[in-house]
Amino acid sequence: MNIVISNASDTPIYAQIVECICREIANGALREGDMMPSIRSLAKDLSVSVITTKKAYEQLEARGYIETRAGKGSFVSARSGALALEHKISGMEQHLLAAIDISRELGMNADELKQRLDALFGEV
Amino acid sequence: MNIVISNASDTPIYAQIVECICREIANGALREGDMMPSIRSLAKDLSVSVITTKKAYEQLEARGYIETRAGKGSFVSARSGALALEHKISGMEQHLLAAIDISRELGMNADELKQRLDALFGEV
Amino acid sequence: MNIVISNASDTPIYAQIVECICREIANGALREGDMMPSIRSLAKDLSVSVITTKKAYEQLEARGYIETRAGKGSFVSARSGALALEHKISGMEQHLLAAIDISRELGMNADELKQRLDALFGEV
Amino acid sequence: MNIVISNASDTPIYAQIVECICREIANGALREGDMMPSIRSLAKDLSVSVITTKKAYEQLEARGYIETRAGKGSFVSARSGALALEHKISGMEQHLLAAIDISRELGMNADELKQRLDALFGEV
DNA sequence: GTGGTCTAGACCACG
DNA sequence: GTGGTCTAGACCACT
């Protein structure tokens, strides 16, 4: 697992943790059934409050990525992989839609937009 | 001018005002040199606090969209049009880049992504 | 509004608050669009920590009963009434199903069970 | 004896064991005077900690279902059958009462409630 | 050891 | 005034 937190970021710490863990699940670094680090040990590792890691885990559980059992720990849920994939695709489509929206306001047509996309795809 | 505010939105009201005015500038509804409504009259129109409209105007001035002269009012700045255009294009490119990023993680190539873009472009 | 909390109960305080408020919504004491008491004032009234009332409100929001806007407060959601009704009916059916389950284990048929129900209905 | 434990359940494991054994007594699978499996062998069978099965046996003894003699083992108590039956009936009545409570809040009368009960009885 | 709940305080952004 | 986030510490139940 590889979680990096920035205090300077404007996104809350617990949200950063959520994102990192979602990414690890999407990457396959965390797999279905795996045990998550305990909220306390993760808090220690990241030098944040236990409450902060707990909040992150609560969000992950609410979204269905993990399942938590008192006294046992938290585990990556069976449907986590599918959820992560779904989330990724919908995120991509939202960005595309937003770009399309703006391109329309700029008076661009589909071809001009695709040309732009091509240029950016090559650059990176 | 056409400014609509939603209390239900999760973006702060002052930010909504900023966005609306930027859009009006980009649309050409507000043009360089035009006089802006006074902070107080706008607050009254939108049924929000004067503090809120003041904050919006401060942001607009900080970003260079408007210029405020004490005792005279606020005016759309000379470079506002260029700024709005720039902002729009950069916004669009950021969305495209974000989509490209995710598509790479999903193992898609440029053609597959463009196909997706086409489909979405057609739908809307 | 009428919220009563018991420290002696084995259900967590925040859950008690959630239940009370749901009941108020179901009763019609809280209606769609109504402003909720602020988490701080409620905490003061009930002599509990702000965190506890906050947690209750978070749960209510997650279940769709209320909507919270930073800096403005929490409001009873438009669909709250329907949700409360649904929840009540499903709760009643779950109790009936549980009773049926046990009655089957006891070798009772539908008529015997209904007889029992009648007797209890009369008593209360 | 037939005890099945679910780690995914939100009820504690020791409580699940208690419930299962009560059910076995109510079913007649365990009869008065029967010897219970030893705490250690049961723990091994269920792949749980000895502490957990010990806690379950303590609860069963506290409720009068079993009796433990040091060095000899645990035995199903003489009144276990009556207790199990009693417990079942009271559980059923509690569910019925809860359903009645809610039905009253919904403005239903006895006939409407019985109709609902009939429908559910038929379904299962 | 694990998580679940609760406390009393703090600073921030928004209106 | 409002909620959003975070801290450091506590006690409890379960394994």
Short mmCIF file of C-alpha atoms (C1' of nucleotides) in Angstrom, two decimals:
data_model
loop_
_atom_site.label_atom_id
_atom_site.label_comp_id
_atom_site.label_asym_id
_atom_site.label_seq_id
_atom_site.Cartn_x
_atom_site.Cartn_y
_atom_site.Cartn_z
CA MET A 1 0.00 0.00 0.00
CA ASN A 2 1.14 3.45 -0.86
CA ILE A 3 -0.72 6.35 0.68
CA VAL A 4 0.58 9.88 0.50
CA ILE A 5 -1.10 12.78 2.28
CA SER A 6 -0.58 16.50 1.84
CA ASN A 7 -1.58 18.91 4.56
CA ALA A 8 -1.27 21.74 2.08
CA SER A 9 -3.96 20.37 -0.22
CA ASP A 10 -7.39 21.95 -0.06
CA THR A 11 -9.10 18.57 -0.13
CA PRO A 12 -9.63 17.24 3.40
CA ILE A 13 -7.20 14.66 4.67
CA TYR A 14 -9.86 11.99 5.08
CA ALA A 15 -10.90 12.52 1.46
CA GLN A 16 -7.29 12.17 0.32
CA ILE A 17 -7.08 8.87 2.17
CA VAL A 18 -10.29 7.71 0.53
CA GLU A 19 -8.98 8.59 -2.91
CA CYS A 20 -5.65 6.89 -2.33
CA ILE A 21 -7.27 3.69 -1.17
CA CYS A 22 -9.73 3.71 -4.05
CA ARG A 23 -6.79 4.05 -6.39
CA GLU A 24 -5.01 1.14 -4.72
CA ILE A 25 -8.14 -0.95 -5.21
CA ALA A 26 -8.43 0.10 -8.84
CA ASN A 27 -4.73 -0.66 -9.37
CA GLY A 28 -5.12 -4.08 -7.91
CA ALA A 29 -2.67 -3.31 -5.11
CA LEU A 30 -5.56 -3.99 -2.75
CA ARG A 31 -7.61 -7.01 -3.68
CA GLU A 32 -10.96 -8.36 -2.64
CA GLY A 33 -10.81 -9.92 0.79
CA ASP A 34 -7.53 -8.27 1.75
CA MET A 35 -7.31 -6.92 5.26
CA MET A 36 -6.92 -3.17 5.49
CA PRO A 37 -4.42 -1.63 7.88
CA SER A 38 -6.11 -0.88 11.19
CA ILE A 39 -7.37 2.66 11.59
CA ARG A 40 -4.93 3.16 14.43
CA SER A 41 -1.85 1.89 12.65
CA LEU A 42 -2.71 3.87 9.54
CA ALA A 43 -3.21 6.99 11.65
CA LYS A 44 0.22 6.46 13.14
CA ASP A 45 1.83 5.89 9.75
CA LEU A 46 0.30 9.03 8.27
CA SER A 47 0.77 11.08 11.45
CA VAL A 48 -2.88 12.01 11.57
CA SER A 49 -5.60 11.60 14.17
CA VAL A 50 -7.35 8.27 14.56
CA ILE A 51 -10.62 10.08 13.91
CA THR A 52 -9.41 11.13 10.50
CA THR A 53 -8.57 7.62 9.36
CA LYS A 54 -11.80 6.39 10.90
CA LYS A 55 -13.76 8.92 8.88
CA ALA A 56 -12.02 7.78 5.73
CA TYR A 57 -12.88 4.16 6.47
CA GLU A 58 -16.49 5.12 7.18
CA GLN A 59 -16.73 6.75 3.77
CA LEU A 60 -15.16 3.74 2.10
CA GLU A 61 -17.64 1.48 3.84
CA ALA A 62 -20.57 3.72 2.89
CA ARG A 63 -19.49 3.51 -0.74
CA GLY A 64 -19.18 -0.26 -0.55
CA TYR A 65 -15.41 -0.54 -1.01
CA ILE A 66 -14.67 -2.10 2.36
CA GLU A 67 -16.46 -3.94 5.13
CA THR A 68 -15.66 -3.35 8.78
CA ARG A 69 -16.16 -5.76 11.68
CA ALA A 70 -15.74 -4.51 15.21
CA GLY A 71 -12.89 -6.27 16.92
CA LYS A 72 -11.62 -7.78 13.69
CA GLY A 73 -10.69 -5.02 11.32
CA SER A 74 -11.67 -3.81 7.87
CA PHE A 75 -11.57 -5.86 4.70
CA VAL A 76 -11.75 -5.06 1.01
CA SER A 77 -15.26 -5.98 -0.12
CA ALA A 78 -16.10 -8.49 -2.83
CA ARG A 79 -17.62 -5.89 -5.16
CA SER A 80 -14.82 -3.37 -4.63
CA GLY A 81 -13.13 -4.08 -7.93
CA ALA A 82 -16.29 -3.58 -9.96
CA LEU A 83 -17.13 -0.42 -8.02
CA ALA A 84 -13.68 1.04 -8.60
CA LEU A 85 -13.88 0.34 -12.32
CA GLU A 86 -17.36 1.84 -12.59
CA HIS A 87 -16.24 4.92 -10.70
CA LYS A 88 -13.24 5.38 -12.96
CA ILE A 89 -15.28 5.16 -16.14
CA SER A 90 -17.96 7.52 -14.91
CA GLY A 91 -15.26 9.97 -13.83
CA MET A 92 -13.73 9.88 -17.28
CA GLU A 93 -17.08 10.44 -18.95
CA GLN A 94 -17.85 13.36 -16.70
CA HIS A 95 -14.60 15.01 -17.68
CA LEU A 96 -15.32 14.39 -21.35
CA LEU A 97 -18.82 15.82 -20.98
CA ALA A 98 -17.49 18.89 -19.22
CA ALA A 99 -14.97 19.40 -22.00
CA ILE A 100 -17.68 18.97 -24.62
CA ASP A 101 -19.82 21.52 -22.84
CA ILE A 102 -17.09 24.13 -22.94
CA SER A 103 -16.12 23.31 -26.50
CA ARG A 104 -19.71 23.97 -27.56
CA GLU A 105 -19.62 27.36 -25.88
CA LEU A 106 -16.44 28.06 -27.82
CA GLY A 107 -18.19 27.15 -31.04
CA MET A 108 -16.07 24.07 -31.71
CA ASN A 109 -17.35 21.01 -33.53
CA ALA A 110 -16.56 17.38 -32.78
CA ASP A 111 -13.62 17.21 -35.16
CA GLU A 112 -11.91 20.26 -33.73
CA LEU A 113 -12.33 18.87 -30.24
CA LYS A 114 -10.94 15.47 -31.22
CA GLN A 115 -7.96 17.19 -32.83
CA ARG A 116 -7.27 18.93 -29.53
CA LEU A 117 -7.64 15.66 -27.68
CA ASP A 118 -5.16 14.02 -30.03
CA ALA A 119 -2.62 16.76 -29.48
CA LEU A 120 -2.89 16.46 -25.71
CA PHE A 121 -2.81 12.67 -25.85
CA GLY A 122 0.47 12.82 -27.75
CA GLU A 123 2.07 15.36 -25.42
CA VAL A 124 1.72 13.46 -22.21
CA MET B 1 -27.30 40.29 -17.29
CA ASN B 2 -28.65 36.98 -16.19
CA ILE B 3 -27.49 35.66 -12.83
CA VAL B 4 -29.09 32.68 -11.21
CA ILE B 5 -28.17 31.48 -7.73
CA SER B 6 -28.99 28.14 -6.15
CA ASN B 7 -29.04 27.76 -2.39
CA ALA B 8 -29.05 24.02 -2.84
CA SER B 9 -25.74 23.93 -4.65
CA ASP B 10 -22.66 22.92 -2.76
CA THR B 11 -20.57 25.68 -4.31
CA PRO B 12 -20.58 28.86 -2.19
CA ILE B 13 -22.91 31.61 -3.30
CA TYR B 14 -20.13 34.12 -3.87
CA ALA B 15 -18.43 31.61 -6.17
CA GLN B 16 -21.67 31.07 -8.08
CA ILE B 17 -21.90 34.81 -8.66
CA VAL B 18 -18.31 34.90 -9.88
CA GLU B 19 -18.97 32.05 -12.30
CA CYS B 20 -22.14 33.61 -13.63
CA ILE B 21 -20.46 36.94 -14.29
CA CYS B 22 -17.49 35.26 -15.95
CA ARG B 23 -19.89 33.44 -18.20
CA GLU B 24 -21.67 36.66 -19.08
CA ILE B 25 -18.34 38.16 -20.03
CA ALA B 26 -17.42 35.12 -22.11
CA ASN B 27 -20.85 35.25 -23.78
CA GLY B 28 -20.43 38.85 -24.66
CA ALA B 29 -23.43 39.86 -22.55
CA LEU B 30 -21.00 41.95 -20.52
CA ARG B 31 -18.45 43.81 -22.61
CA GLU B 32 -15.25 45.66 -21.88
CA GLY B 33 -15.91 49.00 -20.26
CA ASP B 34 -19.49 48.16 -19.27
CA MET B 35 -20.54 49.31 -15.84
CA MET B 36 -21.34 46.56 -13.36
CA PRO B 37 -24.44 46.76 -11.15
CA SER B 38 -23.60 48.16 -7.74
CA ILE B 39 -22.78 45.70 -4.99
CA ARG B 40 -25.89 46.71 -3.09
CA SER B 41 -28.34 46.54 -5.98
CA LEU B 42 -27.02 43.16 -7.05
CA ALA B 43 -27.36 41.89 -3.47
CA LYS B 44 -30.95 43.07 -3.45
CA ASP B 45 -31.72 41.46 -6.80
CA LEU B 46 -30.31 38.11 -5.73
CA SER B 47 -31.66 38.31 -2.19
CA VAL B 48 -28.25 37.68 -0.70
CA SER B 49 -26.09 39.53 1.77
CA VAL B 50 -24.09 42.55 0.64
CA ILE B 51 -21.06 40.83 2.09
CA THR B 52 -21.55 38.01 -0.38
CA THR B 53 -21.71 40.21 -3.49
CA LYS B 54 -18.79 42.22 -2.18
CA LYS B 55 -16.75 39.04 -1.89
CA ALA B 56 -17.67 38.07 -5.43
CA TYR B 57 -16.58 41.47 -6.78
CA GLU B 58 -13.31 41.21 -4.87
CA GLN B 59 -12.60 37.88 -6.51
CA LEU B 60 -13.48 39.24 -9.94
CA GLU B 61 -11.17 42.17 -9.38
CA ALA B 62 -8.38 39.93 -8.10
CA ARG B 63 -8.66 37.85 -11.27
CA GLY B 64 -8.61 40.95 -13.45
CA TYR B 65 -12.14 40.73 -14.83
CA ILE B 66 -13.37 43.99 -13.37
CA GLU B 67 -11.91 47.21 -12.03
CA THR B 68 -13.41 49.13 -9.15
CA ARG B 69 -13.04 52.88 -8.68
CA ALA B 70 -14.06 54.23 -5.32
CA GLY B 71 -17.17 56.33 -5.59
CA LYS B 72 -17.76 55.50 -9.21
CA GLY B 73 -18.51 51.82 -9.31
CA SER B 74 -17.10 48.73 -10.96
CA PHE B 75 -16.37 48.30 -14.65
CA VAL B 76 -15.60 45.38 -16.88
CA SER B 77 -11.86 45.53 -17.53
CA ALA B 78 -10.24 45.89 -20.91
CA ARG B 79 -8.61 42.45 -20.79
CA SER B 80 -11.70 40.71 -19.45
CA GLY B 81 -12.64 39.16 -22.78
CA ALA B 82 -9.22 37.65 -23.32
CA LEU B 83 -9.11 36.42 -19.74
CA ALA B 84 -12.50 34.73 -20.02
CA LEU B 85 -11.51 33.03 -23.25
CA GLU B 86 -8.20 31.88 -21.81
CA HIS B 87 -9.93 30.55 -18.74
CA LYS B 88 -12.41 28.62 -20.80
CA ILE B 89 -9.79 27.01 -22.99
CA SER B 90 -7.60 26.06 -20.08
CA GLY B 91 -10.62 24.60 -18.30
CA MET B 92 -11.46 22.51 -21.33
CA GLU B 93 -7.89 21.25 -21.64
CA GLN B 94 -7.78 20.34 -17.99
CA HIS B 95 -10.87 18.22 -18.39
CA LEU B 96 -9.41 16.57 -21.47
CA LEU B 97 -6.16 15.88 -19.66
CA ALA B 98 -7.98 14.39 -16.72
CA ALA B 99 -9.97 12.16 -19.06
CA ILE B 100 -6.77 11.12 -20.85
CA ASP B 101 -5.17 10.29 -17.51
CA ILE B 102 -7.98 7.96 -16.57
CA SER B 103 -8.23 6.43 -20.02
CA ARG B 104 -4.53 5.52 -19.78
CA GLU B 105 -5.15 3.82 -16.44
CA LEU B 106 -7.93 1.88 -18.14
CA GLY B 107 -5.54 0.82 -20.89
CA MET B 108 -7.32 2.73 -23.63
CA ASN B 109 -5.54 4.18 -26.64
CA ALA B 110 -6.23 7.48 -28.38
CA ASP B 111 -8.66 6.00 -30.89
CA GLU B 112 -10.80 4.32 -28.26
CA LEU B 113 -10.95 7.54 -26.29
CA LYS B 114 -11.93 9.56 -29.34
CA GLN B 115 -14.64 7.05 -30.13
CA ARG B 116 -16.02 7.57 -26.65
CA LEU B 117 -15.84 11.31 -27.08
CA ASP B 118 -17.73 11.06 -30.34
CA ALA B 119 -20.49 9.04 -28.76
CA LEU B 120 -20.91 11.53 -25.93
CA PHE B 121 -20.74 14.47 -28.32
CA GLY B 122 -23.58 13.00 -30.30
CA GLU B 123 -25.77 12.30 -27.28
CA VAL B 124 -25.92 15.78 -25.86
CA MET C 1 -39.63 19.20 18.42
CA ASN C 2 -39.39 16.68 21.16
CA ILE C 3 -36.16 14.75 21.55
CA VAL C 4 -35.43 12.63 24.58
CA ILE C 5 -32.12 10.89 25.13
CA SER C 6 -31.21 8.18 27.60
CA ASN C 7 -27.60 7.60 28.55
CA ALA C 8 -28.60 4.27 30.05
CA SER C 9 -29.87 2.88 26.77
CA ASP C 10 -27.63 0.45 24.92
CA THR C 11 -28.32 2.14 21.60
CA PRO C 12 -25.78 4.88 20.92
CA ILE C 13 -26.85 8.44 21.61
CA TYR C 14 -26.45 9.52 18.00
CA ALA C 15 -28.72 6.67 16.92
CA GLN C 16 -31.32 7.72 19.47
CA ILE C 17 -31.24 11.23 18.04
CA VAL C 18 -31.66 9.84 14.54
CA GLU C 19 -34.66 7.78 15.61
CA CYS C 20 -36.30 10.67 17.42
CA ILE C 21 -35.95 12.97 14.46
CA CYS C 22 -37.23 10.33 12.05
CA ARG C 23 -40.24 9.94 14.30
CA GLU C 24 -40.81 13.68 14.32
CA ILE C 25 -40.72 13.67 10.54
CA ALA C 26 -43.10 10.73 10.37
CA ASN C 27 -45.42 12.46 12.86
CA GLY C 28 -45.48 15.61 10.83
CA ALA C 29 -43.92 17.61 13.65
CA LEU C 30 -41.05 18.28 11.27
CA ARG C 31 -42.13 19.08 7.76
CA GLU C 32 -40.39 19.32 4.42
CA GLY C 33 -38.32 22.46 4.14
CA ASP C 34 -38.28 23.13 7.88
CA MET C 35 -35.00 24.25 9.34
CA MET C 36 -33.47 21.84 11.82
CA PRO C 37 -31.98 23.09 15.06
CA SER C 38 -28.28 23.75 14.61
CA ILE C 39 -25.99 20.92 15.66
CA ARG C 40 -24.54 23.16 18.35
CA SER C 41 -27.81 24.30 19.85
CA LEU C 42 -29.16 20.76 19.82
CA ALA C 43 -25.99 19.51 21.49
CA LYS C 44 -26.46 22.13 24.18
CA ASP C 45 -30.12 21.25 24.68
CA LEU C 46 -29.39 17.56 25.01
CA SER C 47 -26.19 18.07 27.00
CA VAL C 48 -24.15 15.99 24.61
CA SER C 49 -21.08 16.68 22.54
CA VAL C 50 -21.36 18.61 19.29
CA ILE C 51 -19.74 15.64 17.59
CA THR C 52 -22.60 13.42 18.66
CA THR C 53 -25.30 15.63 17.16
CA LYS C 54 -23.16 16.09 14.08
CA LYS C 55 -22.93 12.34 13.64
CA ALA C 56 -26.69 12.05 13.96
CA TYR C 57 -27.18 14.72 11.29
CA GLU C 58 -24.68 13.00 9.02
CA GLN C 59 -26.68 9.80 9.25
CA LEU C 60 -29.92 11.63 8.57
CA GLU C 61 -28.34 13.25 5.55
CA ALA C 62 -26.96 9.93 4.30
CA ARG C 63 -30.45 8.46 4.51
CA GLY C 64 -31.95 11.40 2.67
CA TYR C 65 -34.03 12.85 5.49
CA ILE C 66 -32.25 16.18 5.70
CA GLU C 67 -29.98 18.36 3.61
CA THR C 68 -27.15 20.33 5.11
CA ARG C 69 -25.54 23.49 3.75
CA ALA C 70 -22.33 24.75 5.31
CA GLY C 71 -22.87 28.12 6.90
CA LYS C 72 -26.64 27.91 6.59
CA GLY C 73 -27.86 24.96 8.56
CA SER C 74 -29.76 21.74 7.97
CA PHE C 75 -33.18 21.45 6.40
CA VAL C 76 -35.78 18.72 6.18
CA SER C 77 -35.58 17.31 2.65
CA ALA C 78 -38.42 17.25 0.16
CA ARG C 79 -38.62 13.45 0.07
CA SER C 80 -38.36 13.07 3.84
CA GLY C 81 -42.04 12.36 4.32
CA ALA C 82 -42.14 9.59 1.77
CA LEU C 83 -38.94 8.08 3.15
CA ALA C 84 -40.28 8.07 6.70
CA LEU C 85 -43.49 6.39 5.60
CA GLU C 86 -41.61 3.77 3.60
CA HIS C 87 -39.33 3.08 6.51
CA LYS C 88 -42.26 2.66 8.86
CA ILE C 89 -44.07 0.20 6.62
CA SER C 90 -40.96 -1.85 5.95
CA GLY C 91 -40.27 -1.93 9.69
CA MET C 92 -43.77 -3.21 10.38
CA GLU C 93 -43.46 -5.89 7.72
CA GLN C 94 -40.12 -7.03 9.08
CA HIS C 95 -41.65 -7.48 12.51
CA LEU C 96 -44.55 -9.41 11.03
CA LEU C 97 -42.20 -11.61 9.04
CA ALA C 98 -40.09 -12.30 12.12
CA ALA C 99 -43.24 -13.24 14.05
CA ILE C 100 -44.36 -15.50 11.20
CA ASP C 101 -40.96 -17.17 11.16
CA ILE C 102 -41.16 -18.03 14.83
CA SER C 103 -44.81 -19.07 14.63
CA ARG C 104 -43.87 -21.57 11.92
CA GLU C 105 -41.18 -23.03 14.16
CA LEU C 106 -43.81 -23.38 16.84
CA GLY C 107 -46.04 -25.23 14.44
CA MET C 108 -48.74 -22.56 14.34
CA ASN C 109 -50.89 -21.89 11.30
CA ALA C 110 -52.09 -18.54 10.01
CA ASP C 111 -55.34 -18.58 11.96
CA GLU C 112 -53.67 -19.29 15.28
CA LEU C 113 -51.23 -16.49 14.67
CA LYS C 114 -53.98 -14.04 13.76
CA GLN C 115 -55.86 -15.01 16.89
CA ARG C 116 -52.78 -14.14 18.91
CA LEU C 117 -52.46 -10.87 17.06
CA ASP C 118 -56.07 -10.03 17.80
CA ALA C 119 -55.61 -10.68 21.50
CA LEU C 120 -52.55 -8.44 21.67
CA PHE C 121 -54.23 -5.76 19.58
CA GLY C 122 -57.06 -5.61 22.04
CA GLU C 123 -54.84 -5.47 25.11
CA VAL C 124 -52.83 -2.42 24.21
CA MET D 1 -25.67 -30.35 16.43
CA ASN D 2 -25.55 -27.87 13.64
CA ILE D 3 -23.89 -24.53 14.33
CA VAL D 4 -23.11 -22.08 11.59
CA ILE D 5 -21.23 -18.85 12.20
CA SER D 6 -20.97 -15.86 9.89
CA ASN D 7 -18.06 -13.46 10.22
CA ALA D 8 -19.92 -11.02 8.04
CA SER D 9 -22.85 -10.69 10.42
CA ASP D 10 -23.04 -7.67 12.66
CA THR D 11 -24.07 -9.72 15.68
CA PRO D 12 -21.08 -10.81 17.75
CA ILE D 13 -19.86 -14.34 17.22
CA TYR D 14 -20.49 -15.39 20.81
CA ALA D 15 -24.09 -14.25 20.46
CA GLN D 16 -24.48 -16.21 17.23
CA ILE D 17 -23.28 -19.32 19.04
CA VAL D 18 -25.77 -18.70 21.83
CA GLU D 19 -28.61 -18.30 19.35
CA CYS D 20 -27.68 -21.43 17.43
CA ILE D 21 -27.56 -23.55 20.55
CA CYS D 22 -30.86 -22.15 21.79
CA ARG D 23 -32.37 -23.06 18.46
CA GLU D 24 -30.99 -26.58 18.68
CA ILE D 25 -32.57 -26.91 22.11
CA ALA D 26 -35.87 -25.58 20.86
CA ASN D 27 -35.72 -27.95 17.87
CA GLY D 28 -35.11 -30.88 20.09
CA ALA D 29 -31.72 -31.57 18.53
CA LEU D 30 -30.26 -30.96 21.97
CA ARG D 31 -32.26 -32.52 24.78
CA GLU D 32 -32.27 -32.17 28.51
CA GLY D 33 -29.29 -33.90 30.10
CA ASP D 34 -27.31 -34.12 26.85
CA MET D 35 -23.64 -33.36 27.14
CA MET D 36 -22.46 -30.27 25.32
CA PRO D 37 -19.27 -30.35 23.22
CA SER D 38 -16.31 -29.06 25.21
CA ILE D 39 -15.47 -25.39 24.91
CA ARG D 40 -12.18 -26.23 23.24
CA SER D 41 -13.53 -28.72 20.73
CA LEU D 42 -16.35 -26.38 19.74
CA ALA D 43 -13.85 -23.54 19.29
CA LYS D 44 -11.80 -25.77 17.04
CA ASP D 45 -14.83 -26.84 14.99
CA LEU D 46 -15.96 -23.28 14.45
CA SER D 47 -12.45 -21.89 13.97
CA VAL D 48 -12.98 -19.26 16.63
CA SER D 49 -11.14 -18.34 19.77
CA VAL D 50 -11.67 -20.41 22.93
CA ILE D 51 -12.49 -17.14 24.68
CA THR D 52 -15.43 -16.70 22.33
CA THR D 53 -16.98 -20.13 22.95
CA LYS D 54 -16.35 -19.72 26.66
CA LYS D 55 -18.29 -16.48 26.61
CA ALA D 56 -21.15 -18.17 24.79
CA TYR D 57 -21.30 -20.97 27.36
CA GLU D 58 -21.27 -18.42 30.18
CA GLN D 59 -24.26 -16.71 28.66
CA LEU D 60 -26.09 -19.99 28.17
CA GLU D 61 -25.41 -20.90 31.79
CA ALA D 62 -26.51 -17.47 33.01
CA ARG D 63 -29.79 -17.92 31.15
CA GLY D 64 -30.29 -21.39 32.57
CA TYR D 65 -29.97 -23.37 29.37
CA ILE D 66 -26.92 -25.35 30.40
CA GLU D 67 -25.13 -26.33 33.57
CA THR D 68 -21.40 -26.64 33.85
CA ARG D 69 -19.63 -28.95 36.30
CA ALA D 70 -15.91 -28.40 36.73
CA GLY D 71 -13.94 -31.26 35.30
CA LYS D 72 -16.97 -32.97 33.83
CA GLY D 73 -18.23 -30.66 31.17
CA SER D 74 -21.44 -28.82 30.33
CA PHE D 75 -24.89 -30.37 30.15
CA VAL D 76 -28.23 -29.23 28.82
CA SER D 77 -30.28 -28.27 31.86
CA ALA D 78 -33.58 -29.84 32.89
CA ARG D 79 -35.60 -26.67 32.33
CA SER D 80 -33.89 -25.85 29.02
CA GLY D 81 -36.80 -27.00 26.91
CA ALA D 82 -39.33 -24.90 28.78
CA LEU D 83 -37.00 -21.90 28.69
CA ALA D 84 -36.47 -22.18 24.97
CA LEU D 85 -40.18 -22.41 24.32
CA GLU D 86 -40.91 -19.47 26.60
CA HIS D 87 -38.23 -17.43 24.89
CA LYS D 88 -39.60 -18.20 21.48
CA ILE D 89 -43.15 -17.25 22.38
CA SER D 90 -42.12 -14.05 24.05
CA GLY D 91 -39.98 -13.18 21.05
CA MET D 92 -42.93 -13.72 18.75
CA GLU D 93 -45.17 -11.58 20.88
CA GLN D 94 -42.64 -8.81 21.01
CA HIS D 95 -42.49 -8.73 17.24
CA LEU D 96 -46.27 -8.70 17.04
CA LEU D 97 -46.49 -5.89 19.57
CA ALA D 98 -43.91 -3.87 17.67
CA ALA D 99 -45.87 -4.37 14.45
CA ILE D 100 -49.08 -3.36 16.22
CA ASP D 101 -47.39 -0.24 17.53
CA ILE D 102 -46.38 0.87 14.08
CA SER D 103 -49.70 -0.08 12.52
CA ARG D 104 -51.42 2.18 15.04
CA GLU D 105 -49.15 5.06 14.06
CA LEU D 106 -50.13 4.39 10.46
CA GLY D 107 -53.79 4.55 11.41
CA MET D 108 -54.50 0.90 10.63
CA ASN D 109 -57.10 -1.15 12.44
CA ALA D 110 -56.91 -4.79 13.50
CA ASP D 111 -58.49 -6.10 10.30
CA GLU D 112 -56.14 -4.24 8.02
CA LEU D 113 -53.18 -5.51 10.00
CA LYS D 114 -54.40 -9.09 9.89
CA GLN D 115 -54.89 -8.80 6.15
CA ARG D 116 -51.26 -7.75 5.84
CA LEU D 117 -50.22 -10.64 8.04
CA ASP D 118 -52.17 -13.05 5.87
CA ALA D 119 -50.53 -11.77 2.72
CA LEU D 120 -47.04 -12.15 4.20
CA PHE D 121 -47.86 -15.56 5.64
CA GLY D 122 -48.86 -16.75 2.22
CA GLU D 123 -45.77 -15.40 0.50
CA VAL D 124 -43.14 -17.17 2.54
"C1'" DG E 1 -5.03 -6.46 19.38
"C1'" DT E 2 -9.48 -4.64 16.84
"C1'" DG E 3 -13.34 -1.00 16.01
"C1'" DG E 4 -17.47 1.88 18.32
"C1'" DT E 5 -18.64 5.66 20.96
"C1'" DC E 6 -17.98 9.89 23.33
"C1'" DT E 7 -15.70 14.02 25.25
"C1'" DA E 8 -13.84 18.93 25.10
"C1'" DG E 9 -11.66 21.74 22.76
"C1'" DA E 10 -9.64 24.18 18.29
"C1'" DC E 11 -9.39 26.72 13.52
"C1'" DC E 12 -11.47 27.46 9.11
"C1'" DA E 13 -14.92 29.06 5.38
"C1'" DC E 14 -19.43 30.91 4.56
"C1'" DG E 15 -23.17 34.34 5.30
"C1'" DG F 1 -24.37 32.81 13.53
"C1'" DT F 2 -23.78 28.30 10.63
"C1'" DG F 3 -21.34 23.67 9.41
"C1'" DG F 4 -16.50 21.29 8.03
"C1'" DT F 5 -12.34 19.59 9.59
"C1'" DC F 6 -9.03 18.17 12.90
"C1'" DT F 7 -6.77 17.19 17.38
"C1'" DA F 8 -5.74 14.32 21.65
"C1'" DG F 9 -7.44 11.74 24.68
"C1'" DA F 10 -10.92 8.40 27.01
"C1'" DC F 11 -13.88 4.01 27.97
"C1'" DC F 12 -16.27 0.12 26.10
"C1'" DA F 13 -17.20 -4.49 23.65
"C1'" DC F 14 -15.35 -8.13 20.84
"C1'" DT F 15 -11.58 -11.51 19.51
#
